[in-house]
Amino acid sequence: MKKFWALFFVFWPTVALYVCWIAPSRGWWFPSAPMSRTGVQIDGLFYLILIIVTITFIGTQYVLGYVLWLGATKDAQSKAHFSHGSHKLEIIWTIVPSFILVFISAVPAGRAGGNSRDLQFPGESDESCRGDSPSV
């Protein structure tokens, strides 16, 4: 029964990867194109965070499945490794999210979503998109 749980926790991230792979071709993402330049930036930021969260989720789920598999196949007489109070481990899981947050704040959201200057939005004329209109 222990091996069942290891396979169970490896199966679901695999399903999540498959669904994420086929979702854009089936139109399961956003219902329409962004309606403004700000929408392009918000979508870019959303996709950046979605990629980071997906990689983190899939990675932790596979590690969980691996650890469960090791525990299921381990000899009953062997002792477990105790890591409570590990300063190195606590520094790592404090620093890594800090770097991720700095990365998210440093990367311009528009870069992740594409170039919004080439898009025509409702209510905008061709001149205002190109920047040819006189400033008021």
Tab-separated table of N, CA, C and O in Angstrom:
chain	number	residue	atom	x	y	z
A	1	MET	N	0.814	-1.194	0.000
A	1	MET	CA	0.000	0.000	0.000
A	1	MET	C	0.863	1.267	0.000
A	1	MET	O	0.445	2.292	-0.503
A	2	LYS	N	2.065	1.162	0.573
A	2	LYS	CA	2.948	2.320	0.615
A	2	LYS	C	3.387	2.732	-0.789
A	2	LYS	O	3.489	3.923	-1.078
A	3	LYS	N	3.643	1.765	-1.650
A	3	LYS	CA	4.050	2.098	-3.022
A	3	LYS	C	2.900	2.738	-3.797
A	3	LYS	O	3.125	3.549	-4.687
A	4	PHE	N	1.668	2.378	-3.451
A	4	PHE	CA	0.506	3.001	-4.094
A	4	PHE	C	0.526	4.509	-3.884
A	4	PHE	O	0.304	5.273	-4.814
A	5	TRP	N	0.791	4.969	-2.664
A	5	TRP	CA	0.792	6.402	-2.380
A	5	TRP	C	1.936	7.111	-3.090
A	5	TRP	O	1.785	8.261	-3.529
A	6	ALA	N	3.055	6.456	-3.214
A	6	ALA	CA	4.166	7.054	-3.956
A	6	ALA	C	3.770	7.253	-5.416
A	6	ALA	O	3.984	8.322	-5.997
A	7	LEU	N	3.169	6.240	-6.019
A	7	LEU	CA	2.734	6.355	-7.415
A	7	LEU	C	1.581	7.348	-7.559
A	7	LEU	O	1.488	8.064	-8.565
A	8	PHE	N	0.710	7.399	-6.572
A	8	PHE	CA	-0.407	8.342	-6.582
A	8	PHE	C	0.098	9.779	-6.644
A	8	PHE	O	-0.400	10.596	-7.414
A	9	PHE	N	1.112	10.104	-5.823
A	9	PHE	CA	1.628	11.471	-5.778
A	9	PHE	C	2.560	11.791	-6.944
A	9	PHE	O	2.936	12.949	-7.126
A	10	VAL	N	2.935	10.813	-7.731
A	10	VAL	CA	3.671	11.070	-8.969
A	10	VAL	C	2.698	11.157	-10.141
A	10	VAL	O	2.938	11.884	-11.110
A	11	PHE	N	1.575	10.469	-10.043
A	11	PHE	CA	0.584	10.471	-11.118
A	11	PHE	C	-0.040	11.852	-11.310
A	11	PHE	O	-0.157	12.322	-12.439
A	12	TRP	N	-0.426	12.533	-10.246
A	12	TRP	CA	-1.143	13.798	-10.379
A	12	TRP	C	-0.313	14.932	-10.962
A	12	TRP	O	-0.835	15.702	-11.771
A	13	PRO	N	0.954	15.080	-10.630
A	13	PRO	CA	1.709	16.123	-11.342
A	13	PRO	C	1.893	15.796	-12.817
A	13	PRO	O	1.977	16.691	-13.649
A	14	THR	N	1.927	14.509	-13.140
A	14	THR	CA	2.020	14.128	-14.551
A	14	THR	C	0.736	14.525	-15.283
A	14	THR	O	0.786	15.031	-16.411
A	15	VAL	N	-0.407	14.316	-14.650
A	15	VAL	CA	-1.680	14.747	-15.232
A	15	VAL	C	-1.695	16.271	-15.375
A	15	VAL	O	-2.145	16.804	-16.396
A	16	ALA	N	-1.196	16.985	-14.367
A	16	ALA	CA	-1.160	18.449	-14.431
A	16	ALA	C	-0.288	18.930	-15.586
A	16	ALA	O	-0.645	19.880	-16.293
A	17	LEU	N	0.849	18.286	-15.810
A	17	LEU	CA	1.701	18.649	-16.951
A	17	LEU	C	0.981	18.422	-18.275
A	17	LEU	O	1.042	19.253	-19.182
A	18	TYR	N	0.290	17.306	-18.392
A	18	TYR	CA	-0.439	17.005	-19.622
A	18	TYR	C	-1.545	18.036	-19.873
A	18	TYR	O	-1.690	18.529	-20.993
A	19	VAL	N	-2.301	18.376	-18.836
A	19	VAL	CA	-3.384	19.346	-18.996
A	19	VAL	C	-2.812	20.717	-19.369
A	19	VAL	O	-3.361	21.409	-20.224
A	20	CYS	N	-1.712	21.121	-18.740
A	20	CYS	CA	-1.079	22.398	-19.095
A	20	CYS	C	-0.547	22.384	-20.522
A	20	CYS	O	-0.505	23.415	-21.185
A	21	TRP	N	-0.155	21.227	-21.006
A	21	TRP	CA	0.369	21.122	-22.366
A	21	TRP	C	-0.743	21.278	-23.403
A	21	TRP	O	-0.565	21.936	-24.418
A	22	ILE	N	-1.911	20.679	-23.136
A	22	ILE	CA	-2.988	20.720	-24.140
A	22	ILE	C	-3.929	21.905	-23.960
A	22	ILE	O	-4.696	22.216	-24.865
A	23	ALA	N	-3.903	22.587	-22.813
A	23	ALA	CA	-4.865	23.655	-22.528
A	23	ALA	C	-4.838	24.803	-23.538
A	23	ALA	O	-5.909	25.237	-23.970
A	24	PRO	N	-3.674	25.333	-23.951
A	24	PRO	CA	-3.717	26.455	-24.899
A	24	PRO	C	-4.357	26.088	-26.235
A	24	PRO	O	-5.078	26.906	-26.818
A	25	SER	N	-4.138	24.888	-26.725
A	25	SER	CA	-4.711	24.505	-28.022
A	25	SER	C	-6.222	24.299	-27.945
A	25	SER	O	-6.904	24.347	-28.956
A	26	ARG	N	-6.753	24.088	-26.769
A	26	ARG	CA	-8.198	23.891	-26.603
A	26	ARG	C	-8.915	25.143	-26.110
A	26	ARG	O	-10.107	25.103	-25.839
A	27	GLY	N	-8.176	26.235	-25.959
A	27	GLY	CA	-8.790	27.488	-25.533
A	27	GLY	C	-9.175	27.520	-24.069
A	27	GLY	O	-10.114	28.199	-23.681
A	28	TRP	N	-8.451	26.821	-23.218
A	28	TRP	CA	-8.776	26.773	-21.795
A	28	TRP	C	-8.095	27.869	-21.002
A	28	TRP	O	-8.177	27.893	-19.793
A	29	TRP	N	-7.383	28.785	-21.656
A	29	TRP	CA	-6.703	29.846	-20.924
A	29	TRP	C	-7.615	31.045	-20.799
A	29	TRP	O	-8.753	30.925	-20.400
A	30	PHE	N	-7.151	32.206	-21.171
A	30	PHE	CA	-7.965	33.410	-21.056
A	30	PHE	C	-9.071	33.394	-22.100
A	30	PHE	O	-8.881	32.917	-23.213
A	31	PRO	N	-10.233	33.960	-21.778
A	31	PRO	CA	-11.343	33.924	-22.716
A	31	PRO	C	-11.158	34.814	-23.937
A	31	PRO	O	-11.743	34.554	-24.974
A	32	SER	N	-10.379	35.874	-23.861
A	32	SER	CA	-10.187	36.754	-25.012
A	32	SER	C	-8.824	37.431	-24.915
A	32	SER	O	-8.126	37.318	-23.917
A	33	ALA	N	-8.500	38.153	-25.969
A	33	ALA	CA	-7.244	38.907	-25.989
A	33	ALA	C	-7.358	40.076	-25.010
A	33	ALA	O	-8.458	40.545	-24.706
A	34	PRO	N	-6.228	40.580	-24.518
A	34	PRO	CA	-6.287	41.727	-23.600
A	34	PRO	C	-6.859	42.951	-24.300
A	34	PRO	O	-6.657	43.151	-25.491
A	35	MET	N	-7.590	43.762	-23.551
A	35	MET	CA	-8.284	44.916	-24.126
A	35	MET	C	-7.509	46.220	-23.964
A	35	MET	O	-7.975	47.256	-24.413
A	36	SER	N	-6.355	46.186	-23.341
A	36	SER	CA	-5.565	47.405	-23.164
A	36	SER	C	-4.099	47.023	-23.014
A	36	SER	O	-3.754	45.858	-22.860
A	37	ARG	N	-3.254	48.050	-23.041
A	37	ARG	CA	-1.826	47.798	-22.842
A	37	ARG	C	-1.561	47.293	-21.423
A	37	ARG	O	-0.680	46.478	-21.204
A	38	THR	N	-2.327	47.778	-20.479
A	38	THR	CA	-2.181	47.293	-19.108
A	38	THR	C	-2.568	45.827	-19.026
A	38	THR	O	-1.956	45.051	-18.286
A	39	GLY	N	-3.591	45.427	-19.782
A	39	GLY	CA	-3.993	44.022	-19.815
A	39	GLY	C	-2.885	43.123	-20.333
A	39	GLY	O	-2.704	42.006	-19.839
A	40	VAL	N	-2.122	43.604	-21.306
A	40	VAL	CA	-0.988	42.834	-21.819
A	40	VAL	C	0.053	42.650	-20.723
A	40	VAL	O	0.603	41.552	-20.541
A	41	GLN	N	0.329	43.705	-19.967
A	41	GLN	CA	1.295	43.608	-18.878
A	41	GLN	C	0.804	42.689	-17.766
A	41	GLN	O	1.579	41.901	-17.223
A	42	ILE	N	-0.477	42.787	-17.438
A	42	ILE	CA	-1.029	41.914	-16.400
A	42	ILE	C	-0.975	40.459	-16.844
A	42	ILE	O	-0.618	39.576	-16.062
A	43	ASP	N	-1.325	40.198	-18.100
A	43	ASP	CA	-1.254	38.826	-18.618
A	43	ASP	C	0.181	38.305	-18.604
A	43	ASP	O	0.427	37.146	-18.281
A	44	GLY	N	1.131	39.158	-18.964
A	44	GLY	CA	2.536	38.752	-18.933
A	44	GLY	C	2.998	38.401	-17.530
A	44	GLY	O	3.681	37.391	-17.317
A	45	LEU	N	2.601	39.222	-16.561
A	45	LEU	CA	2.944	38.940	-15.168
A	45	LEU	C	2.264	37.662	-14.687
A	45	LEU	O	2.870	36.840	-13.996
A	46	PHE	N	1.003	37.472	-15.094
A	46	PHE	CA	0.282	36.260	-14.719
A	46	PHE	C	0.995	35.022	-15.254
A	46	PHE	O	1.175	34.035	-14.535
A	47	TYR	N	1.391	35.053	-16.521
A	47	TYR	CA	2.070	33.894	-17.106
A	47	TYR	C	3.427	33.638	-16.443
A	47	TYR	O	3.815	32.491	-16.258
A	48	LEU	N	4.144	34.695	-16.098
A	48	LEU	CA	5.425	34.524	-15.412
A	48	LEU	C	5.231	33.836	-14.062
A	48	LEU	O	5.921	32.869	-13.737
A	49	ILE	N	4.257	34.323	-13.282
A	49	ILE	CA	3.984	33.712	-11.980
A	49	ILE	C	3.452	32.293	-12.160
A	49	ILE	O	3.798	31.391	-11.397
A	50	LEU	N	2.620	32.064	-13.179
A	50	LEU	CA	2.096	30.728	-13.442
A	50	LEU	C	3.221	29.737	-13.748
A	50	LEU	O	3.217	28.605	-13.254
A	51	ILE	N	4.200	30.152	-14.519
A	51	ILE	CA	5.334	29.279	-14.842
A	51	ILE	C	6.132	28.949	-13.578
A	51	ILE	O	6.482	27.789	-13.335
A	52	ILE	N	6.399	29.958	-12.752
A	52	ILE	CA	7.169	29.726	-11.523
A	52	ILE	C	6.416	28.794	-10.581
A	52	ILE	O	6.998	27.851	-10.025
A	53	VAL	N	5.123	29.020	-10.403
A	53	VAL	CA	4.331	28.187	-9.496
A	53	VAL	C	4.203	26.759	-10.038
A	53	VAL	O	4.276	25.791	-9.283
A	54	THR	N	4.048	26.622	-11.358
A	54	THR	CA	3.938	25.288	-11.957
A	54	THR	C	5.222	24.497	-11.770
A	54	THR	O	5.183	23.318	-11.381
A	55	ILE	N	6.360	25.128	-12.028
A	55	ILE	CA	7.643	24.441	-11.847
A	55	ILE	C	7.827	24.034	-10.387
A	55	ILE	O	8.247	22.912	-10.085
A	56	THR	N	7.473	24.932	-9.465
A	56	THR	CA	7.601	24.623	-8.036
A	56	THR	C	6.676	23.478	-7.633
A	56	THR	O	7.085	22.548	-6.938
A	57	PHE	N	5.427	23.517	-8.079
A	57	PHE	CA	4.465	22.464	-7.731
A	57	PHE	C	4.887	21.111	-8.278
A	57	PHE	O	4.924	20.110	-7.549
A	58	ILE	N	5.238	21.078	-9.553
A	58	ILE	CA	5.622	19.815	-10.181
A	58	ILE	C	6.881	19.265	-9.503
A	58	ILE	O	6.971	18.074	-9.188
A	59	GLY	N	7.855	20.135	-9.248
A	59	GLY	CA	9.087	19.688	-8.599
A	59	GLY	C	8.853	19.125	-7.208
A	59	GLY	O	9.354	18.051	-6.872
A	60	THR	N	8.061	19.834	-6.399
A	60	THR	CA	7.822	19.344	-5.043
A	60	THR	C	6.990	18.064	-5.041
A	60	THR	O	7.214	17.183	-4.206
A	61	GLN	N	6.064	17.933	-5.974
A	61	GLN	CA	5.260	16.707	-6.021
A	61	GLN	C	6.112	15.502	-6.429
A	61	GLN	O	5.941	14.407	-5.888
A	62	TYR	N	7.014	15.693	-7.392
A	62	TYR	CA	7.884	14.588	-7.778
A	62	TYR	C	8.858	14.217	-6.651
A	62	TYR	O	9.134	13.044	-6.437
A	63	VAL	N	9.349	15.221	-5.941
A	63	VAL	CA	10.215	14.935	-4.788
A	63	VAL	C	9.428	14.196	-3.711
A	63	VAL	O	9.931	13.242	-3.110
A	64	LEU	N	8.184	14.596	-3.476
A	64	LEU	CA	7.340	13.901	-2.509
A	64	LEU	C	7.132	12.443	-2.920
A	64	LEU	O	7.253	11.530	-2.102
A	65	GLY	N	6.840	12.205	-4.202
A	65	GLY	CA	6.679	10.831	-4.679
A	65	GLY	C	7.948	10.014	-4.529
A	65	GLY	O	7.909	8.838	-4.146
A	66	TYR	N	9.092	10.650	-4.812
A	66	TYR	CA	10.379	9.966	-4.684
A	66	TYR	C	10.655	9.590	-3.232
A	66	TYR	O	11.081	8.468	-2.934
A	67	VAL	N	10.408	10.524	-2.313
A	67	VAL	CA	10.643	10.252	-0.895
A	67	VAL	C	9.690	9.169	-0.392
A	67	VAL	O	10.087	8.290	0.384
A	68	LEU	N	8.443	9.215	-0.824
A	68	LEU	CA	7.499	8.161	-0.436
A	68	LEU	C	7.937	6.800	-0.976
A	68	LEU	O	7.797	5.777	-0.305
A	69	TRP	N	8.444	6.783	-2.213
A	69	TRP	CA	8.929	5.526	-2.793
A	69	TRP	C	10.123	4.989	-1.996
A	69	TRP	O	10.215	3.795	-1.738
A	70	LEU	N	11.054	5.885	-1.637
A	70	LEU	CA	12.199	5.462	-0.821
A	70	LEU	C	11.739	4.908	0.522
A	70	LEU	O	12.274	3.905	1.005
A	71	GLY	N	10.746	5.560	1.130
A	71	GLY	CA	10.237	5.075	2.407
A	71	GLY	C	9.520	3.744	2.279
A	71	GLY	O	9.576	2.911	3.183
A	72	ALA	N	8.854	3.520	1.145
A	72	ALA	CA	8.127	2.262	0.950
A	72	ALA	C	9.071	1.098	0.680
A	72	ALA	O	8.756	-0.052	0.999
A	73	THR	N	10.223	1.373	0.074
A	73	THR	CA	11.162	0.299	-0.268
A	73	THR	C	12.300	0.168	0.738
A	73	THR	O	13.177	-0.669	0.557
A	74	LYS	N	12.268	0.963	1.794
A	74	LYS	CA	13.340	0.958	2.786
A	74	LYS	C	13.181	-0.230	3.737
A	74	LYS	O	12.072	-0.662	4.042
A	75	ASP	N	14.312	-0.702	4.201
A	75	ASP	CA	14.306	-1.782	5.184
A	75	ASP	C	13.678	-1.271	6.486
A	75	ASP	O	13.951	-0.154	6.929
A	76	ALA	N	12.837	-2.063	7.083
A	76	ALA	CA	12.125	-1.651	8.294
A	76	ALA	C	13.059	-1.422	9.480
A	76	ALA	O	12.715	-0.698	10.413
A	77	GLN	N	14.241	-1.988	9.458
A	77	GLN	CA	15.164	-1.867	10.582
A	77	GLN	C	16.035	-0.615	10.506
A	77	GLN	O	16.656	-0.234	11.493
A	78	SER	N	16.111	0.039	9.341
A	78	SER	CA	16.989	1.203	9.204
A	78	SER	C	16.351	2.436	9.842
A	78	SER	O	15.133	2.568	9.909
A	79	LYS	N	17.200	3.366	10.275
A	79	LYS	CA	16.730	4.563	10.956
A	79	LYS	C	16.505	5.694	9.948
A	79	LYS	O	17.178	5.788	8.934
A	80	ALA	N	15.589	6.580	10.295
A	80	ALA	CA	15.282	7.725	9.440
A	80	ALA	C	16.273	8.853	9.698
A	80	ALA	O	16.855	8.956	10.776
A	81	HIS	N	16.458	9.718	8.689
A	81	HIS	CA	17.313	10.893	8.827
A	81	HIS	C	16.487	12.023	9.428
A	81	HIS	O	15.414	12.357	8.942
A	82	PHE	N	16.978	12.632	10.490
A	82	PHE	CA	16.272	13.701	11.186
A	82	PHE	C	16.906	15.026	10.813
A	82	PHE	O	18.095	15.231	11.020
A	83	SER	N	16.123	15.965	10.230
A	83	SER	CA	16.703	17.222	9.762
A	83	SER	C	16.103	18.453	10.431
A	83	SER	O	16.274	19.564	9.950
A	84	HIS	N	15.392	18.286	11.533
A	84	HIS	CA	14.798	19.442	12.211
A	84	HIS	C	15.895	20.344	12.771
A	84	HIS	O	16.841	19.889	13.380
A	85	GLY	N	15.751	21.653	12.524
A	85	GLY	CA	16.715	22.602	13.049
A	85	GLY	C	17.948	22.762	12.180
A	85	GLY	O	18.936	23.322	12.620
A	86	SER	N	17.903	22.306	10.943
A	86	SER	CA	19.037	22.451	10.033
A	86	SER	C	19.127	23.906	9.570
A	86	SER	O	18.249	24.392	8.853
A	87	HIS	N	20.171	24.604	9.963
A	87	HIS	CA	20.319	26.009	9.593
A	87	HIS	C	20.533	26.173	8.091
A	87	HIS	O	20.019	27.122	7.493
A	88	LYS	N	21.279	25.281	7.479
A	88	LYS	CA	21.499	25.362	6.030
A	88	LYS	C	20.178	25.235	5.278
A	88	LYS	O	19.908	25.992	4.341
A	89	LEU	N	19.350	24.285	5.674
A	89	LEU	CA	18.067	24.081	5.019
A	89	LEU	C	17.156	25.291	5.198
A	89	LEU	O	16.506	25.741	4.248
A	90	GLU	N	17.138	25.869	6.372
A	90	GLU	CA	16.293	27.032	6.615
A	90	GLU	C	16.789	28.265	5.864
A	90	GLU	O	15.985	29.077	5.400
A	91	ILE	N	18.087	28.407	5.715
A	91	ILE	CA	18.619	29.512	4.919
A	91	ILE	C	18.232	29.334	3.455
A	91	ILE	O	17.827	30.289	2.791
A	92	ILE	N	18.317	28.114	2.963
A	92	ILE	CA	17.962	27.857	1.558
A	92	ILE	C	16.502	28.184	1.305
A	92	ILE	O	16.171	28.879	0.344
A	93	TRP	N	15.582	27.703	2.151
A	93	TRP	CA	14.184	27.962	1.845
A	93	TRP	C	13.732	29.354	2.264
A	93	TRP	O	12.571	29.708	2.080
A	94	THR	N	14.624	30.163	2.783
A	94	THR	CA	14.345	31.580	2.970
A	94	THR	C	14.901	32.394	1.811
A	94	THR	O	14.255	33.324	1.325
A	95	ILE	N	16.092	32.051	1.350
A	95	ILE	CA	16.757	32.818	0.296
A	95	ILE	C	16.120	32.566	-1.079
A	95	ILE	O	15.940	33.506	-1.862
A	96	VAL	N	15.779	31.321	-1.382
A	96	VAL	CA	15.235	31.007	-2.711
A	96	VAL	C	13.947	31.789	-3.000
A	96	VAL	O	13.832	32.416	-4.064
A	97	PRO	N	12.940	31.819	-2.101
A	97	PRO	CA	11.762	32.643	-2.395
A	97	PRO	C	12.089	34.131	-2.505
A	97	PRO	O	11.457	34.844	-3.287
A	98	SER	N	13.084	34.592	-1.752
A	98	SER	CA	13.486	35.996	-1.867
A	98	SER	C	14.012	36.299	-3.256
A	98	SER	O	13.661	37.315	-3.857
A	99	PHE	N	14.858	35.423	-3.787
A	99	PHE	CA	15.363	35.612	-5.152
A	99	PHE	C	14.241	35.547	-6.172
A	99	PHE	O	14.243	36.294	-7.150
A	100	ILE	N	13.283	34.658	-5.964
A	100	ILE	CA	12.155	34.563	-6.898
A	100	ILE	C	11.338	35.854	-6.888
A	100	ILE	O	10.959	36.368	-7.953
A	101	LEU	N	11.083	36.409	-5.714
A	101	LEU	CA	10.328	37.668	-5.640
A	101	LEU	C	11.097	38.825	-6.271
A	101	LEU	O	10.504	39.674	-6.947
A	102	VAL	N	12.398	38.880	-6.060
A	102	VAL	CA	13.212	39.925	-6.699
A	102	VAL	C	13.180	39.747	-8.220
A	102	VAL	O	13.061	40.724	-8.966
A	103	PHE	N	13.246	38.513	-8.699
A	103	PHE	CA	13.183	38.243	-10.135
A	103	PHE	C	11.847	38.702	-10.716
A	103	PHE	O	11.804	39.348	-11.760
A	104	ILE	N	10.740	38.391	-10.028
A	104	ILE	CA	9.422	38.792	-10.521
A	104	ILE	C	9.314	40.314	-10.572
A	104	ILE	O	8.770	40.872	-11.529
A	105	SER	N	9.838	41.001	-9.568
A	105	SER	CA	9.742	42.464	-9.557
A	105	SER	C	10.713	43.113	-10.541
A	105	SER	O	10.466	44.222	-11.002
A	106	ALA	N	11.799	42.436	-10.891
A	106	ALA	CA	12.803	43.027	-11.781
A	106	ALA	C	12.471	42.825	-13.257
A	106	ALA	O	12.844	43.643	-14.095
A	107	VAL	N	11.774	41.750	-13.598
A	107	VAL	CA	11.444	41.470	-14.997
A	107	VAL	C	10.230	42.296	-15.382
A	107	VAL	O	9.193	42.216	-14.728
A	108	PRO	N	10.338	43.104	-16.439
A	108	PRO	CA	9.157	43.860	-16.871
A	108	PRO	C	8.054	42.906	-17.322
A	108	PRO	O	8.294	41.968	-18.069
A	109	ALA	N	6.845	43.156	-16.856
A	109	ALA	CA	5.727	42.258	-17.165
A	109	ALA	C	5.396	42.275	-18.651
A	109	ALA	O	4.957	41.281	-19.202
A	110	GLY	N	5.599	43.388	-19.325
A	110	GLY	CA	5.299	43.464	-20.753
A	110	GLY	C	6.182	42.560	-21.581
A	110	GLY	O	5.784	42.059	-22.620
A	111	ARG	N	7.418	42.335	-21.128
A	111	ARG	CA	8.332	41.471	-21.869
A	111	ARG	C	7.815	40.041	-21.900
A	111	ARG	O	7.928	39.350	-22.891
A	112	ALA	N	7.233	39.588	-20.799
A	112	ALA	CA	6.712	38.229	-20.747
A	112	ALA	C	5.471	38.075	-21.604
A	112	ALA	O	5.180	36.999	-22.101
A	113	GLY	N	4.716	39.157	-21.819
A	113	GLY	CA	3.465	39.064	-22.567
A	113	GLY	C	3.574	39.488	-24.013
A	113	GLY	O	2.609	39.420	-24.748
A	114	GLY	N	4.717	39.950	-24.447
A	114	GLY	CA	4.857	40.366	-25.829
A	114	GLY	C	4.914	41.886	-25.940
A	114	GLY	O	4.860	42.613	-24.965
A	115	ASN	N	4.982	42.385	-27.165
A	115	ASN	CA	5.087	43.806	-27.428
A	115	ASN	C	3.693	44.381	-27.623
A	115	ASN	O	3.019	44.078	-28.601
A	116	SER	N	3.255	45.240	-26.720
A	116	SER	CA	1.903	45.781	-26.797
A	116	SER	C	1.802	46.946	-27.774
A	116	SER	O	0.720	47.365	-28.118
A	117	ARG	N	2.910	47.469	-28.267
A	117	ARG	CA	2.845	48.591	-29.209
A	117	ARG	C	2.343	48.160	-30.584
A	117	ARG	O	1.880	48.980	-31.348
A	118	ASP	N	2.436	46.879	-30.891
A	118	ASP	CA	1.994	46.391	-32.188
A	118	ASP	C	0.517	46.020	-32.200
A	118	ASP	O	-0.003	45.628	-33.232
A	119	LEU	N	-0.165	46.140	-31.079
A	119	LEU	CA	-1.558	45.719	-30.989
A	119	LEU	C	-2.489	46.904	-31.145
A	119	LEU	O	-2.180	48.019	-30.731
A	120	GLN	N	-3.646	46.673	-31.727
A	120	GLN	CA	-4.685	47.686	-31.851
A	120	GLN	C	-5.766	47.372	-30.827
A	120	GLN	O	-6.323	46.291	-30.829
A	121	PHE	N	-6.054	48.317	-29.940
A	121	PHE	CA	-7.045	48.117	-28.893
A	121	PHE	C	-8.292	48.923	-29.216
A	121	PHE	O	-8.233	49.926	-29.918
A	122	PRO	N	-9.443	48.517	-28.696
A	122	PRO	CA	-10.682	49.272	-28.939
A	122	PRO	C	-10.554	50.701	-28.432
A	122	PRO	O	-10.021	50.952	-27.360
A	123	GLY	N	-11.045	51.653	-29.234
A	123	GLY	CA	-11.018	53.049	-28.825
A	123	GLY	C	-9.728	53.768	-29.175
A	123	GLY	O	-9.593	54.944	-28.882
A	124	GLU	N	-8.774	53.078	-29.781
A	124	GLU	CA	-7.521	53.722	-30.164
A	124	GLU	C	-7.470	53.856	-31.682
A	124	GLU	O	-7.849	52.951	-32.406
A	125	SER	N	-6.970	54.987	-32.135
A	125	SER	CA	-6.782	55.163	-33.567
A	125	SER	C	-5.378	54.714	-33.947
A	125	SER	O	-4.536	54.481	-33.094
A	126	ASP	N	-5.132	54.579	-35.242
A	126	ASP	CA	-3.813	54.157	-35.696
A	126	ASP	C	-2.733	55.149	-35.289
A	126	ASP	O	-1.611	54.775	-34.994
A	127	GLU	N	-3.064	56.448	-35.269
A	127	GLU	CA	-2.062	57.458	-34.930
A	127	GLU	C	-1.647	57.354	-33.472
A	127	GLU	O	-0.483	57.527	-33.130
A	128	SER	N	-2.622	57.082	-32.580
A	128	SER	CA	-2.269	57.027	-31.167
A	128	SER	C	-1.429	55.796	-30.851
A	128	SER	O	-0.645	55.805	-29.922
A	129	CYS	N	-1.560	54.737	-31.646
A	129	CYS	CA	-0.750	53.542	-31.432
A	129	CYS	C	0.683	53.772	-31.859
A	129	CYS	O	1.603	53.218	-31.290
A	130	ARG	N	0.866	54.565	-32.914
A	130	ARG	CA	2.218	54.798	-33.403
A	130	ARG	C	2.910	55.938	-32.670
A	130	ARG	O	4.095	56.139	-32.805
A	131	GLY	N	2.146	56.709	-31.943
A	131	GLY	CA	2.750	57.843	-31.237
A	131	GLY	C	2.882	59.053	-32.133
A	131	GLY	O	3.611	59.978	-31.816
A	132	ASP	N	2.132	59.102	-33.293
A	132	ASP	CA	2.212	60.226	-34.226
A	132	ASP	C	1.269	61.365	-33.833
A	132	ASP	O	1.337	62.432	-34.405
A	133	SER	N	0.382	61.125	-32.907
A	133	SER	CA	-0.604	62.159	-32.560
A	133	SER	C	0.074	63.251	-31.746
A	133	SER	O	0.997	62.988	-30.973
A	134	PRO	N	-0.390	64.494	-31.935
A	134	PRO	CA	0.215	65.593	-31.163
A	134	PRO	C	-0.132	65.443	-29.688
A	134	PRO	O	-1.214	65.018	-29.333
A	135	SER	N	0.807	65.817	-28.862
A	135	SER	CA	0.561	65.735	-27.419
A	135	SER	C	-0.260	66.921	-26.964
A	135	SER	O	-0.130	68.017	-27.489
A	136	VAL	N	-1.105	66.712	-25.995
A	136	VAL	CA	-2.013	67.761	-25.521
A	136	VAL	C	-1.487	68.364	-24.263
A	136	VAL	O	-0.887	67.803	-23.445
